[in-house]
Amino acid sequence: MITQATKLQFPNTETDPDVVREYYGRTQPLDGSDAAIEDAVAQAELPPLLAALSVIMQDDSLISEDLMPPTPLLLAAAVPQGGMSQEAQAKARALATGALIRARDKGWGNLSPDADLMRPALKYITKNASDHHLPLLFSELGLPFDPRRPAWQKSELAPGRDFSAIIIGGGLSGIAAAYRLSQAGIPFIGFEKSSELGGVWWNNTYPGCRLDTPNYAYSYSFAPKSDWPQAFSQRGEIFDYIQDVVEKADLRACYRLSSEVQSMRFDAASGLWTVKIRRDGKISEYQANAVIAACGGLNRPRIPEIEGQERFKGAVFHSSQWRHDVDISGKRVAVVGTGASAFQIVPSIAEKVESLFVFQRTPPWMLPTPSYHKDIAPGMLWLLARVPGYARWFRLWQFWLGSSGRLPAVKVDPKWKHPVSVSELNERLRQESLAGLVKHAGDRTDLIEKLTPNYPPGTKRLMRDDGSFVRALSRPNTHLITDGIARLTETGIETKDGAHHEVDVIVFATGFRASEFLAPIEIIGLENEVLHERWAEESRAYLGITIPGFPNLFVIGGPNSGKVINGNAINTAEFVVNYIVDTFQYMLKNAVKSVDVRWDVHDELNAVVDAVNRMRAWGAPGVTTWYQGKSGRPAIPWPFSMFDYSAKTESFRAEEYSITKIDA
Ligand code: NAP
């Protein structure tokens, strides 16, 4: 139960029929001329189009062996059309155009999203993925009709039991959890410390803020969107999408905004967590059987301690707390850092400011991505709106390409001897990325020198590069400064070489306290143990989700669950939520008061994760990255594939936990 002086009223969270909509959603009539159809197909991503058409038209000739995308290994740049030959592409276009003209004239065939019909298409698009990968791929396709929807209701499993959950955080992970708990009819309340839901997509409003991972895959499997306008959409689009999911599923009323969790304590006797919340300066207490911590790792700014910070008289702020009241037009602006945020800010403001000083400690690796700022081609959008299932297949296609992602290219080969790269593939990734830099920098050899990293690619976040960053740095009013910062003065930044750079505004794009999981919440578990005392040097959890001694606490995006090079945070969140919901089902079915992951299970997995992380670029000797925690141990990355993580989190395994029954 969630108890407070006033009993909370939970809205009827049975989801809106629009949300649990029919599989294909609403599509527009296929009404174009032959030429318009042909033109649209010329702009289409072919493998998912053929897959979608083969299913609706029940036509295997659209997915014949010779049209199968070979999907070569993903290194720096994605290969167009999954590497299909020009000949295969031409044949695919002719077949798809013909099929669409037939469909326009005679109507679609069987629109039932039948898994048997989809299997050959799935095999086609994934180049014969092994059978044990198919269940996950079907789930990501949303088959059959939102398969991750809990197939049970609390009211059926344990009608008389008070069982509730608290969700900390209203970002993409928290909302995924809220969505599924609603479907299962589990009472919950969410607390969000910001004044609005949306997580990083609410907090970050800096100029140029946009996605840096393919957009169609960066959406919930239960809420696919067919009209993302860009390959990597802008912040506002993603924020609107989140709002849309929240409104349609009626989740807003389940959240308390501007409510920051201060502390939480588990009571073994009752099996309840007591959670203290601060809102408007007042503290209130709530109790629930389980806590889902979906706090996110990218919301506590890391601002370096630099001498003289208090002396600077101009405006200073962190990238995630952009001061829109400060007009930077015509000003002298410093951006400290060249990570993912700075990479987007710099090109967006370079033209506007009088002068821009970019302080770089370590250059980022940049992946050539010509589509980075581009709109989705109009013909492609036209088809996405009209071909039933195409958007789902396109999402699946991006998911599939990202599921292994660049993981093969960050594996350390102990026999590979190179001052920078860690394997032959890593070296190829390095060379391809460098070629992109050289192309964009042209005759600015000074920039090439400064922007060439001396650490293996994949060690930190890789940037999406269409040349805009280098172009911005090439401008006469922009200065890339690689001397370390010595101190701030009243009027600017002094570097270690003694130079003084006069500025009006300083933006710290210096990242977040990403490896300080769940901070600053005080979390007290069994035997009064304080979680952050255990985690002072190194944070560990089982699958990033459960922590021995802290029963009924579930973390989304916890230690070593990050797919830093393969997949995205939404996919991970959905897997974890699935696992949590499965655990709740077990608890309700079996009158379980608490579940506490066993130490041996936790330690065994962590030993493997640590050993394998040492064989990844981010764990290699001599490498430093924000993926590592205080001790230098990689705290963020999951070193295996998405499929491995999905398999591990597919279901709750009671034998891995110490289980306490209600009447024990
Ligand atoms: P970040 O990637 O951690 O980058 C921080 C930058 O600040 C690095 O270049 C770092 O240099 C530099 N820095 C730190 N302390 C410094 C100091 N004392 N002097 C000079 N430079 C200093 O942080 P972020 O750019 O905010 O991005 C964090 C994460 O957020 C990303 O990796 C990504 O996961 C996410 N993100 C996503 C998107 C997106 O999807 N669109 C956009 C932005 C961010 P070192 O490398 O030397 O430490």
XYZ file of C-alpha atoms and ligand atoms in Angstrom:
712
model
C 0.000 0.000 0.000
C 1.064 3.566 -0.425
C 0.092 5.221 2.804
C 0.000 8.829 3.699
C -2.296 10.887 5.842
C -4.607 11.259 2.895
C -5.087 8.083 0.954
C -4.135 8.740 -2.629
C -6.665 8.167 -5.312
C -5.254 6.249 -8.208
C -6.770 7.097 -11.529
C -8.206 4.326 -13.568
C -5.043 3.549 -15.406
C -6.510 1.018 -17.761
C -4.881 2.430 -20.816
C -6.681 4.418 -23.397
C -7.812 2.357 -26.395
C -5.863 4.754 -28.545
C -2.675 3.720 -26.812
C -3.293 0.018 -27.028
C -4.261 0.651 -30.575
C -4.512 -1.772 -33.369
C -1.182 -3.020 -34.461
C -0.857 -1.010 -37.614
C -2.198 2.204 -36.242
C -3.867 4.649 -38.547
C -2.490 4.762 -42.043
C -3.346 7.183 -44.787
C -4.826 6.061 -48.095
C -2.316 4.944 -50.687
C -3.381 7.470 -53.259
C -0.366 8.496 -55.330
C 0.200 8.255 -59.067
C 2.544 5.568 -60.416
C 5.264 8.185 -60.726
C 4.699 9.437 -57.167
C 4.963 5.902 -55.836
C 8.106 5.238 -57.806
C 9.590 8.478 -56.561
C 8.751 7.652 -52.951
C 10.276 4.187 -53.248
C 13.462 5.777 -54.613
C 13.781 7.552 -51.240
C 12.855 4.582 -49.078
C 14.874 2.426 -46.733
C 14.441 -0.769 -48.706
C 14.933 -3.762 -46.388
C 12.135 -2.772 -43.984
C 9.894 -1.727 -46.886
C 10.270 -5.117 -48.539
C 9.678 -6.866 -45.211
C 6.513 -4.868 -44.542
C 5.163 -5.328 -48.059
C 5.923 -9.042 -48.124
C 3.775 -9.499 -45.042
C 0.778 -7.488 -46.133
C 0.886 -8.629 -49.738
C 1.789 -12.198 -48.717
C 4.399 -12.143 -51.419
C 7.646 -13.993 -50.750
C 9.199 -12.776 -53.989
C 9.742 -9.435 -52.231
C 12.111 -11.034 -49.739
C 13.967 -13.448 -51.930
C 17.511 -14.493 -51.054
C 19.122 -12.154 -53.612
C 17.431 -9.159 -51.971
C 18.644 -9.991 -48.491
C 20.665 -7.101 -46.978
C 24.150 -8.401 -46.183
C 24.499 -5.849 -43.305
C 28.262 -5.670 -43.226
C 29.989 -5.059 -39.927
C 29.170 -1.630 -38.519
C 32.303 0.472 -38.196
C 32.394 4.260 -38.400
C 29.667 4.921 -40.955
C 26.494 2.929 -41.474
C 26.360 1.376 -44.940
C 23.282 2.501 -46.937
C 20.484 -0.031 -47.491
C 22.189 -2.595 -45.287
C 24.894 -3.020 -47.907
C 22.553 -4.250 -50.673
C 24.259 -4.202 -54.060
C 23.132 -1.610 -56.617
C 21.638 -4.426 -58.648
C 19.671 -5.761 -55.672
C 18.495 -2.249 -54.846
C 17.251 -1.690 -58.401
C 15.363 -4.987 -58.354
C 13.964 -4.235 -54.886
C 12.717 -0.823 -56.012
C 11.005 -2.237 -59.073
C 9.323 -4.971 -57.027
C 8.255 -2.598 -54.260
C 6.886 -0.071 -56.743
C 4.901 -2.801 -58.494
C 3.537 -4.121 -55.209
C 2.481 -0.641 -54.109
C 0.736 0.091 -57.397
C -1.131 -3.221 -57.062
C -2.075 -2.349 -53.509
C -3.279 1.085 -54.568
C -5.459 -0.432 -57.283
C -6.728 -3.525 -55.455
C -6.323 -2.703 -51.801
C -4.056 -4.261 -49.218
C -4.087 -7.999 -48.701
C -4.280 -9.619 -45.313
C -3.676 -6.960 -42.692
C -3.663 -9.371 -39.783
C -0.284 -9.110 -38.061
C 0.220 -12.836 -37.937
C 3.540 -14.026 -36.488
C 3.749 -16.919 -38.958
C 3.540 -14.516 -41.844
C 6.126 -12.285 -40.267
C 8.731 -14.949 -39.535
C 10.120 -15.175 -43.121
C 10.253 -11.385 -43.280
C 12.089 -11.306 -39.978
C 14.560 -13.886 -41.209
C 15.003 -11.842 -44.377
C 15.684 -8.518 -42.716
C 18.066 -9.985 -40.156
C 19.944 -12.189 -42.613
C 18.651 -15.335 -40.966
C 18.949 -14.351 -37.330
C 19.149 -17.418 -35.164
C 15.878 -18.719 -33.813
C 16.701 -17.797 -30.246
C 16.854 -14.144 -31.291
C 13.376 -14.228 -32.779
C 11.295 -13.808 -29.599
C 13.023 -10.541 -28.794
C 12.703 -9.357 -32.365
C 9.003 -10.152 -32.351
C 8.669 -8.198 -29.106
C 10.397 -5.242 -30.655
C 8.051 -5.510 -33.616
C 5.258 -5.302 -31.099
C 3.918 -8.713 -31.965
C 1.433 -10.006 -31.143
C -0.190 -6.733 -30.075
C 2.160 -5.375 -27.457
C 3.567 -8.691 -26.203
C 5.221 -7.085 -23.196
C 1.864 -6.043 -21.849
C 1.468 -7.996 -18.593
C -0.826 -10.918 -19.315
C -2.231 -10.623 -15.806
C -3.854 -8.149 -13.495
C -3.118 -7.640 -9.863
C -6.836 -7.870 -9.217
C -6.780 -11.465 -10.488
C -3.518 -12.606 -8.921
C -3.842 -11.116 -5.467
C -7.109 -9.247 -5.235
C -7.039 -8.705 -1.503
C -3.410 -7.777 -1.163
C -2.165 -4.277 -0.580
C 0.760 -4.066 -2.968
C 2.059 -0.864 -4.420
C 5.175 0.657 -5.872
C 6.931 3.980 -5.896
C 8.669 5.088 -9.061
C 11.461 7.599 -8.663
C 11.864 9.614 -11.824
C 9.599 10.682 -14.663
C 12.024 10.324 -17.560
C 11.786 7.734 -20.286
C 12.583 4.847 -17.911
C 10.157 5.877 -15.192
C 7.408 6.392 -17.737
C 8.032 2.926 -19.217
C 7.604 1.492 -15.716
C 4.488 3.565 -15.056
C 2.993 2.383 -18.320
C 3.430 -1.301 -17.519
C 2.331 -1.014 -13.888
C -0.810 0.704 -15.117
C -1.472 -2.170 -17.465
C -1.040 -4.682 -14.622
C -3.294 -2.655 -12.354
C -0.591 -2.215 -9.735
C -1.093 0.961 -7.716
C 1.904 3.221 -7.849
C 2.963 6.777 -7.461
C 5.812 8.447 -9.277
C 7.992 11.249 -7.953
C 9.816 13.581 -10.272
C 12.182 16.208 -8.929
C 11.761 18.494 -11.932
C 8.662 20.520 -12.545
C 7.752 18.467 -15.623
C 7.992 14.891 -16.860
C 10.471 14.027 -19.591
C 13.818 13.553 -17.827
C 16.801 14.632 -19.889
C 14.472 15.760 -22.668
C 12.867 18.232 -20.305
C 16.028 19.353 -18.540
C 18.251 19.897 -21.545
C 17.193 22.888 -23.582
C 20.598 23.990 -24.801
C 20.810 25.186 -28.414
C 21.235 22.300 -30.825
C 20.005 19.645 -28.400
C 18.982 16.607 -30.396
C 19.172 12.858 -30.453
C 22.446 11.190 -31.329
C 21.117 7.684 -31.800
C 18.801 6.558 -34.630
C 15.375 7.921 -33.891
C 12.971 5.192 -34.896
C 14.663 2.695 -32.575
C 14.686 5.395 -29.892
C 10.998 4.991 -29.166
C 8.996 2.621 -27.026
C 7.984 -0.705 -28.584
C 4.507 0.021 -27.239
C 4.304 3.486 -28.759
C 5.965 3.437 -32.160
C 5.835 6.683 -34.082
C 5.753 6.708 -37.845
C 6.489 10.371 -38.485
C 9.748 11.274 -36.780
C 10.788 14.167 -38.964
C 14.515 13.646 -38.800
C 16.955 10.785 -38.613
C 18.129 12.239 -35.274
C 15.290 14.420 -34.105
C 15.539 17.574 -32.099
C 14.858 17.824 -28.418
C 11.359 19.285 -28.829
C 10.188 16.369 -30.963
C 11.272 13.836 -28.383
C 9.831 15.831 -25.515
C 6.494 16.051 -27.370
C 6.573 12.307 -27.991
C 7.043 11.632 -24.280
C 4.207 13.997 -23.429
C 2.020 12.250 -25.948
C 2.687 8.824 -24.413
C 2.021 10.240 -20.943
C -1.250 11.897 -21.950
C -2.614 8.972 -23.926
C -1.862 6.517 -21.140
C -3.161 8.944 -18.542
C 0.044 8.737 -16.531
C 0.367 12.373 -15.529
C -1.996 12.022 -12.605
C 0.165 9.196 -11.233
C 3.123 11.548 -10.799
C 3.955 14.203 -8.236
C 6.190 16.816 -9.814
C 8.820 19.003 -8.102
C 9.074 16.199 -5.587
C 12.562 15.049 -4.751
C 13.203 11.797 -2.965
C 15.514 12.475 -0.038
C 15.851 9.134 1.644
C 14.352 5.694 1.851
C 14.530 2.903 4.362
C 13.507 -0.732 4.096
C 11.743 -2.457 6.956
C 12.233 -6.210 6.871
C 9.322 -6.970 9.187
C 6.704 -5.282 7.041
C 8.531 -5.660 3.743
C 7.891 -1.983 3.046
C 10.043 0.874 1.908
C 9.431 4.212 3.585
C 10.363 7.012 1.242
C 10.826 10.649 2.251
C 9.979 13.279 -0.303
C 10.745 16.981 -0.276
C 8.213 19.181 -2.003
C 7.892 22.936 -1.550
C 10.323 22.669 1.354
C 8.104 20.191 3.158
C 8.939 16.579 3.834
C 6.330 13.867 3.505
C 6.578 10.118 3.844
C 5.170 7.405 1.661
C 5.293 3.655 1.981
C 5.223 1.026 -0.700
C 6.218 -2.582 -1.160
C 8.648 -1.855 -3.947
C 10.661 1.054 -5.215
C 11.625 1.438 -8.839
C 14.531 3.850 -9.065
C 14.485 5.338 -12.545
C 16.545 8.379 -11.601
C 18.749 8.464 -14.689
C 22.464 9.129 -14.635
C 22.601 12.315 -16.631
C 20.932 14.864 -14.413
C 23.475 15.833 -11.784
C 25.881 18.239 -13.470
C 29.576 17.702 -12.981
C 31.180 21.115 -12.806
C 34.921 20.905 -12.361
C 36.488 22.599 -9.397
C 38.477 25.375 -10.968
C 40.304 28.026 -9.014
C 38.631 31.421 -8.968
C 35.179 30.293 -10.015
C 33.508 32.741 -7.684
C 35.508 35.623 -9.151
C 34.090 35.496 -12.654
C 31.643 38.378 -13.113
C 29.836 37.129 -16.224
C 27.165 34.450 -16.558
C 28.183 30.860 -15.825
C 25.979 27.827 -16.225
C 25.985 24.120 -17.011
C 24.820 22.887 -20.419
C 21.822 21.122 -18.854
C 20.760 24.316 -17.058
C 20.871 26.638 -20.041
C 20.201 30.235 -19.088
C 17.747 31.415 -21.747
C 17.626 34.770 -20.015
C 21.246 35.324 -21.003
C 21.387 36.610 -24.561
C 24.584 35.254 -26.066
C 24.187 37.114 -29.360
C 27.254 39.174 -30.042
C 28.891 38.050 -26.803
C 32.200 36.357 -26.111
C 31.319 32.842 -25.022
C 33.392 29.991 -23.604
C 32.257 26.382 -23.861
C 34.213 24.071 -21.574
C 34.277 20.458 -22.731
C 33.919 18.711 -26.062
C 31.615 15.820 -25.159
C 28.192 15.028 -26.607
C 26.531 18.219 -25.335
C 29.274 20.619 -26.426
C 29.347 18.857 -29.769
C 25.781 20.005 -30.348
C 26.066 23.423 -28.710
C 29.158 24.662 -30.541
C 27.767 24.518 -34.116
C 24.469 25.982 -32.936
C 25.901 29.123 -31.399
C 29.091 29.742 -33.350
C 27.459 32.085 -35.843
C 25.529 33.990 -33.249
C 28.282 34.950 -30.854
C 31.036 37.496 -31.291
C 33.682 34.959 -30.391
C 33.594 31.401 -29.193
C 36.309 29.788 -27.115
C 36.035 26.006 -26.917
C 38.129 24.501 -24.144
C 38.992 20.935 -24.978
C 40.665 18.526 -22.601
C 40.260 15.420 -24.761
C 39.018 15.375 -28.354
C 35.991 13.207 -29.093
C 35.825 10.445 -31.676
C 33.441 11.373 -34.468
C 31.503 8.938 -36.627
C 30.842 10.147 -40.172
C 27.044 10.547 -40.255
C 25.908 12.635 -43.236
C 22.231 12.342 -42.191
C 22.832 13.826 -38.742
C 20.983 17.088 -39.298
C 18.867 15.922 -42.211
C 15.129 15.511 -42.513
C 13.751 12.089 -43.305
C 13.258 12.122 -47.086
C 9.687 13.174 -47.978
C 9.099 10.034 -50.029
C 10.157 7.876 -47.112
C 7.800 9.769 -44.782
C 5.022 9.414 -47.340
C 5.470 5.644 -47.343
C 5.802 5.438 -43.567
C 2.414 7.102 -43.306
C 0.783 4.786 -45.843
C 2.290 1.320 -45.777
C 0.838 -0.591 -42.843
C 3.614 -1.813 -40.588
C 6.434 -0.039 -42.412
C 7.219 2.187 -39.435
C 7.372 -0.846 -37.167
C 9.684 -2.670 -39.556
C 11.861 0.429 -39.870
C 12.082 0.642 -36.068
C 12.950 -3.044 -35.941
C 15.585 -2.545 -38.632
C 17.296 0.194 -36.638
C 17.026 -1.895 -33.480
C 18.597 -4.853 -35.239
C 21.467 -2.822 -36.701
C 22.125 -1.295 -33.302
C 21.812 -4.473 -31.279
C 25.384 -5.502 -31.941
C 26.258 -2.003 -32.950
C 29.963 -1.305 -32.732
C 30.548 -3.841 -29.989
C 32.814 -6.007 -32.186
C 35.000 -2.960 -32.806
C 35.674 -2.273 -29.110
C 36.756 -5.773 -28.153
C 40.373 -5.845 -27.049
C 42.613 -8.212 -28.960
C 45.520 -9.008 -26.599
C 47.708 -9.794 -29.573
C 47.086 -6.421 -31.217
C 49.988 -4.064 -30.606
C 49.211 -0.453 -31.371
C 49.754 2.709 -29.340
C 46.082 3.717 -29.641
C 43.720 1.091 -31.035
C 42.867 -2.170 -29.277
C 42.230 -4.489 -32.215
C 42.262 -4.599 -35.965
C 38.582 -3.677 -36.139
C 39.118 -0.888 -33.639
C 41.924 0.362 -35.849
C 39.609 0.314 -38.875
C 37.037 2.271 -36.891
C 39.806 4.716 -35.947
C 40.969 5.125 -39.526
C 37.442 5.638 -40.882
C 36.696 8.230 -38.230
C 39.983 10.019 -38.856
C 39.242 10.089 -42.579
C 35.996 11.912 -41.765
C 37.855 14.461 -39.667
C 40.466 15.052 -42.363
C 37.748 15.495 -44.980
C 35.894 18.101 -42.966
C 38.945 19.958 -41.684
C 40.451 20.399 -45.168
C 43.556 22.532 -44.958
C 43.123 23.273 -41.248
C 45.868 20.883 -40.238
C 46.000 22.599 -36.849
C 42.451 21.392 -36.208
C 43.232 17.891 -37.423
C 46.112 17.745 -34.984
C 44.082 19.034 -32.056
C 41.038 16.916 -32.822
C 42.833 13.605 -33.267
C 42.190 11.533 -30.156
C 44.980 9.464 -28.669
C 42.704 6.885 -27.073
C 40.809 4.001 -28.650
C 37.485 4.835 -30.294
C 34.525 3.575 -28.301
C 36.078 4.402 -24.946
C 33.611 7.253 -24.514
C 30.497 8.324 -26.342
C 31.035 8.530 -30.117
C 29.768 11.692 -31.806
C 27.609 11.846 -34.930
C 29.509 13.897 -37.410
C 28.342 15.611 -40.550
C 31.120 18.145 -40.430
C 29.158 20.814 -38.569
C 31.379 20.687 -35.469
C 34.604 21.034 -37.431
C 33.061 23.727 -39.630
C 32.092 25.674 -36.524
C 35.603 25.325 -35.137
C 37.023 26.511 -38.459
C 35.211 29.834 -38.268
C 37.356 32.931 -37.766
C 35.478 33.802 -34.563
C 36.021 30.359 -33.009
C 39.076 29.255 -31.076
C 39.783 25.685 -30.024
C 41.905 25.852 -26.923
C 43.691 22.755 -25.766
C 45.800 24.197 -22.980
C 44.356 23.206 -19.640
C 42.329 25.706 -17.657
C 44.362 27.211 -14.806
C 41.766 29.499 -13.250
C 38.827 31.758 -13.816
C 39.336 35.459 -13.440
C 36.856 38.298 -13.127
C 36.732 38.618 -16.875
C 37.521 35.254 -18.322
C 39.545 32.068 -18.316
C 43.270 31.778 -17.867
C 44.927 28.708 -19.317
C 48.016 26.934 -18.054
C 50.182 28.515 -20.749
C 49.431 31.880 -19.123
C 47.064 33.118 -21.838
C 43.947 34.955 -20.750
C 40.703 34.576 -22.720
C 38.228 37.377 -22.045
C 34.642 36.128 -22.127
C 31.179 37.279 -21.077
C 29.598 33.842 -20.651
C 30.964 30.458 -19.612
C 29.066 27.274 -20.414
C 30.238 24.172 -18.599
C 29.435 21.298 -20.955
C 31.395 19.082 -18.635
C 29.023 16.174 -18.211
C 27.291 14.541 -15.304
C 27.930 12.472 -12.212
C 26.879 9.461 -14.214
C 28.628 6.791 -12.186
C 27.229 8.000 -8.841
C 24.104 5.907 -9.189
C 21.054 6.940 -7.144
C 22.941 9.800 -5.476
C 22.200 11.820 -3.421
C 19.333 9.720 -2.046
C 20.114 8.140 1.304
C 19.130 4.487 0.901
C 19.084 2.250 3.951
C 18.579 -1.476 3.534
C 18.775 -4.562 5.729
C 20.859 -4.295 8.918
C 20.736 -0.500 8.511
C 23.280 -0.642 5.731
C 23.653 2.612 3.793
C 23.901 1.878 0.079
C 26.274 4.696 -0.776
C 28.693 3.595 1.922
C 28.900 0.251 0.163
C 29.130 2.002 -3.168
C 31.661 4.628 -2.048
C 34.341 3.291 -4.369
C 32.501 0.958 -6.708
C 28.814 0.543 -7.542
C 27.610 -2.929 -8.353
C 24.218 -4.504 -8.831
C 22.811 -7.647 -10.341
C 22.077 -6.871 -13.999
C 22.127 -3.242 -12.879
C 18.727 -3.904 -11.308
C 18.812 -5.493 -7.847
C 21.252 -5.100 -4.967
C 21.851 -7.662 -2.193
C 20.657 -6.361 1.165
C 18.233 -3.911 -0.464
C 15.152 -6.049 -1.070
C 12.352 -4.916 -3.339
C 14.472 -2.117 -4.768
C 14.754 -2.159 -8.542
C 17.002 0.158 -10.494
C 16.538 1.063 -14.138
C 19.821 2.112 -15.711
C 21.857 0.887 -12.744
C 25.520 -0.159 -12.653
C 26.771 -2.012 -15.714
C 23.499 -2.006 -17.585
C 24.416 0.746 -20.071
C 24.499 -0.225 -23.727
C 27.073 2.420 -24.525
C 27.898 1.237 -28.004
C 24.994 -0.993 -28.979
C 21.397 -0.040 -28.457
C 19.882 2.751 -26.489
C 18.493 3.622 -23.084
C 14.856 3.080 -24.060
C 15.469 -0.494 -25.166
C 17.282 -1.202 -21.900
C 14.545 0.411 -19.844
C 11.926 -1.754 -21.500
C 13.890 -4.935 -20.715
C 14.318 -3.913 -17.091
C 10.677 -2.963 -16.690
C 9.739 -6.340 -18.121
C 11.912 -7.984 -15.480
C 10.412 -5.909 -12.679
C 6.863 -6.646 -13.771
C 7.699 -10.348 -13.925
C 9.091 -10.127 -10.391
C 5.904 -8.450 -9.193
C 3.875 -11.197 -10.789
C 5.889 -13.776 -8.860
C 5.496 -11.844 -5.622
C 1.763 -11.497 -6.025
C 1.189 -15.068 -7.140
C 3.237 -16.556 -4.326
C 2.416 -14.223 -1.450
C 6.003 -13.015 -1.345
C 6.843 -10.148 0.954
C 10.321 -9.472 -0.284
C 12.924 -10.572 -2.762
C 16.609 -10.006 -2.107
C 19.137 -10.989 -4.749
C 21.668 -13.516 -3.457
C 25.234 -12.335 -2.966
C 26.716 -15.297 -4.818
C 24.499 -14.644 -7.854
C 25.406 -10.964 -7.769
C 29.124 -11.610 -7.331
C 29.301 -14.261 -9.992
C 27.777 -12.023 -12.649
C 29.875 -9.041 -11.592
C 33.077 -11.078 -11.821
C 32.224 -11.951 -15.417
C 31.170 -8.383 -16.239
C 34.432 -7.033 -14.796
C 36.558 -9.571 -16.640
C 34.853 -8.842 -19.941
C 34.846 -5.076 -19.415
C 38.623 -5.269 -19.071
C 38.554 -6.663 -22.593
C 36.640 -3.681 -23.954
C 38.184 -0.394 -25.068
C 36.750 1.421 -22.011
C 38.413 -1.004 -19.602
C 41.759 -1.367 -21.307
C 44.873 -0.447 -19.291
C 45.708 3.249 -19.334
C 42.289 4.358 -20.551
C 40.271 6.909 -18.584
C 36.643 7.598 -19.319
C 33.549 8.788 -17.519
C 32.208 5.259 -17.920
C 34.527 4.401 -15.046
C 33.745 5.002 -11.395
C 36.101 6.375 -8.747
C 38.233 3.251 -8.590
C 38.659 3.155 -12.354
C 36.377 0.142 -12.704
C 33.961 0.586 -15.641
C 30.710 1.214 -13.781
C 28.372 2.015 -16.636
C 28.816 -0.375 -19.579
C 27.223 -3.746 -20.075
C 29.988 -5.437 -22.048
C 27.837 -7.932 -23.933
C 25.165 -7.642 -26.580
C 21.609 -6.395 -26.196
C 20.421 -9.916 -26.871
C 22.444 -11.181 -23.924
C 20.952 -8.527 -21.681
C 17.470 -9.244 -22.918
C 17.951 -12.990 -22.302
C 19.214 -12.330 -18.778
C 16.325 -10.027 -17.941
C 13.637 -11.983 -19.711
C 12.197 -13.428 -16.535
C 12.583 -13.337 -12.795
C 14.342 -16.461 -11.508
C 13.304 -17.133 -7.943
C 16.315 -19.342 -7.270
C 18.555 -16.309 -7.642
C 16.863 -14.541 -4.737
C 16.284 -14.959 -1.016
C 12.528 -15.002 -0.838
C 10.519 -14.049 2.230
C 6.849 -14.982 2.249
C 4.199 -12.781 3.800
C 3.521 -15.083 6.719
C 7.172 -15.940 7.361
P 30.533 14.264 -21.390
O 30.335 13.461 -22.596
O 30.918 13.614 -20.115
O 31.563 15.379 -21.777
C 32.104 16.243 -20.843
C 33.192 17.021 -21.497
O 33.727 17.941 -20.567
C 34.357 16.145 -21.939
O 34.855 16.629 -23.136
C 35.336 16.323 -20.809
O 36.663 16.082 -21.152
C 35.128 17.784 -20.528
N 35.626 18.209 -19.237
C 35.309 17.732 -18.024
N 35.996 18.391 -17.082
C 36.760 19.300 -17.732
C 37.699 20.267 -17.321
N 38.013 20.420 -16.049
N 38.304 21.012 -18.278
C 38.017 20.819 -19.571
N 37.146 19.944 -20.010
C 36.533 19.188 -19.102
O 29.216 15.131 -21.039
P 28.055 15.572 -21.999
O 28.622 16.138 -23.227
O 27.125 16.407 -21.244
O 27.362 14.207 -22.367
C 27.078 13.237 -21.370
C 26.260 12.119 -21.958
O 24.969 12.606 -22.171
C 26.675 11.640 -23.318
O 27.693 10.753 -23.348
C 25.406 11.022 -23.831
O 25.251 9.739 -23.295
C 24.405 11.959 -23.270
N 24.035 12.960 -24.268
C 23.221 12.541 -25.242
C 22.842 13.423 -26.174
C 21.912 12.955 -27.222
O 21.476 11.852 -27.359
N 21.545 13.819 -28.014
C 23.289 14.722 -26.177
C 24.120 15.125 -25.170
C 24.497 14.229 -24.208
P 37.323 14.617 -20.939
O 36.838 13.805 -22.076
O 38.753 14.872 -20.934
O 36.813 14.105 -19.625
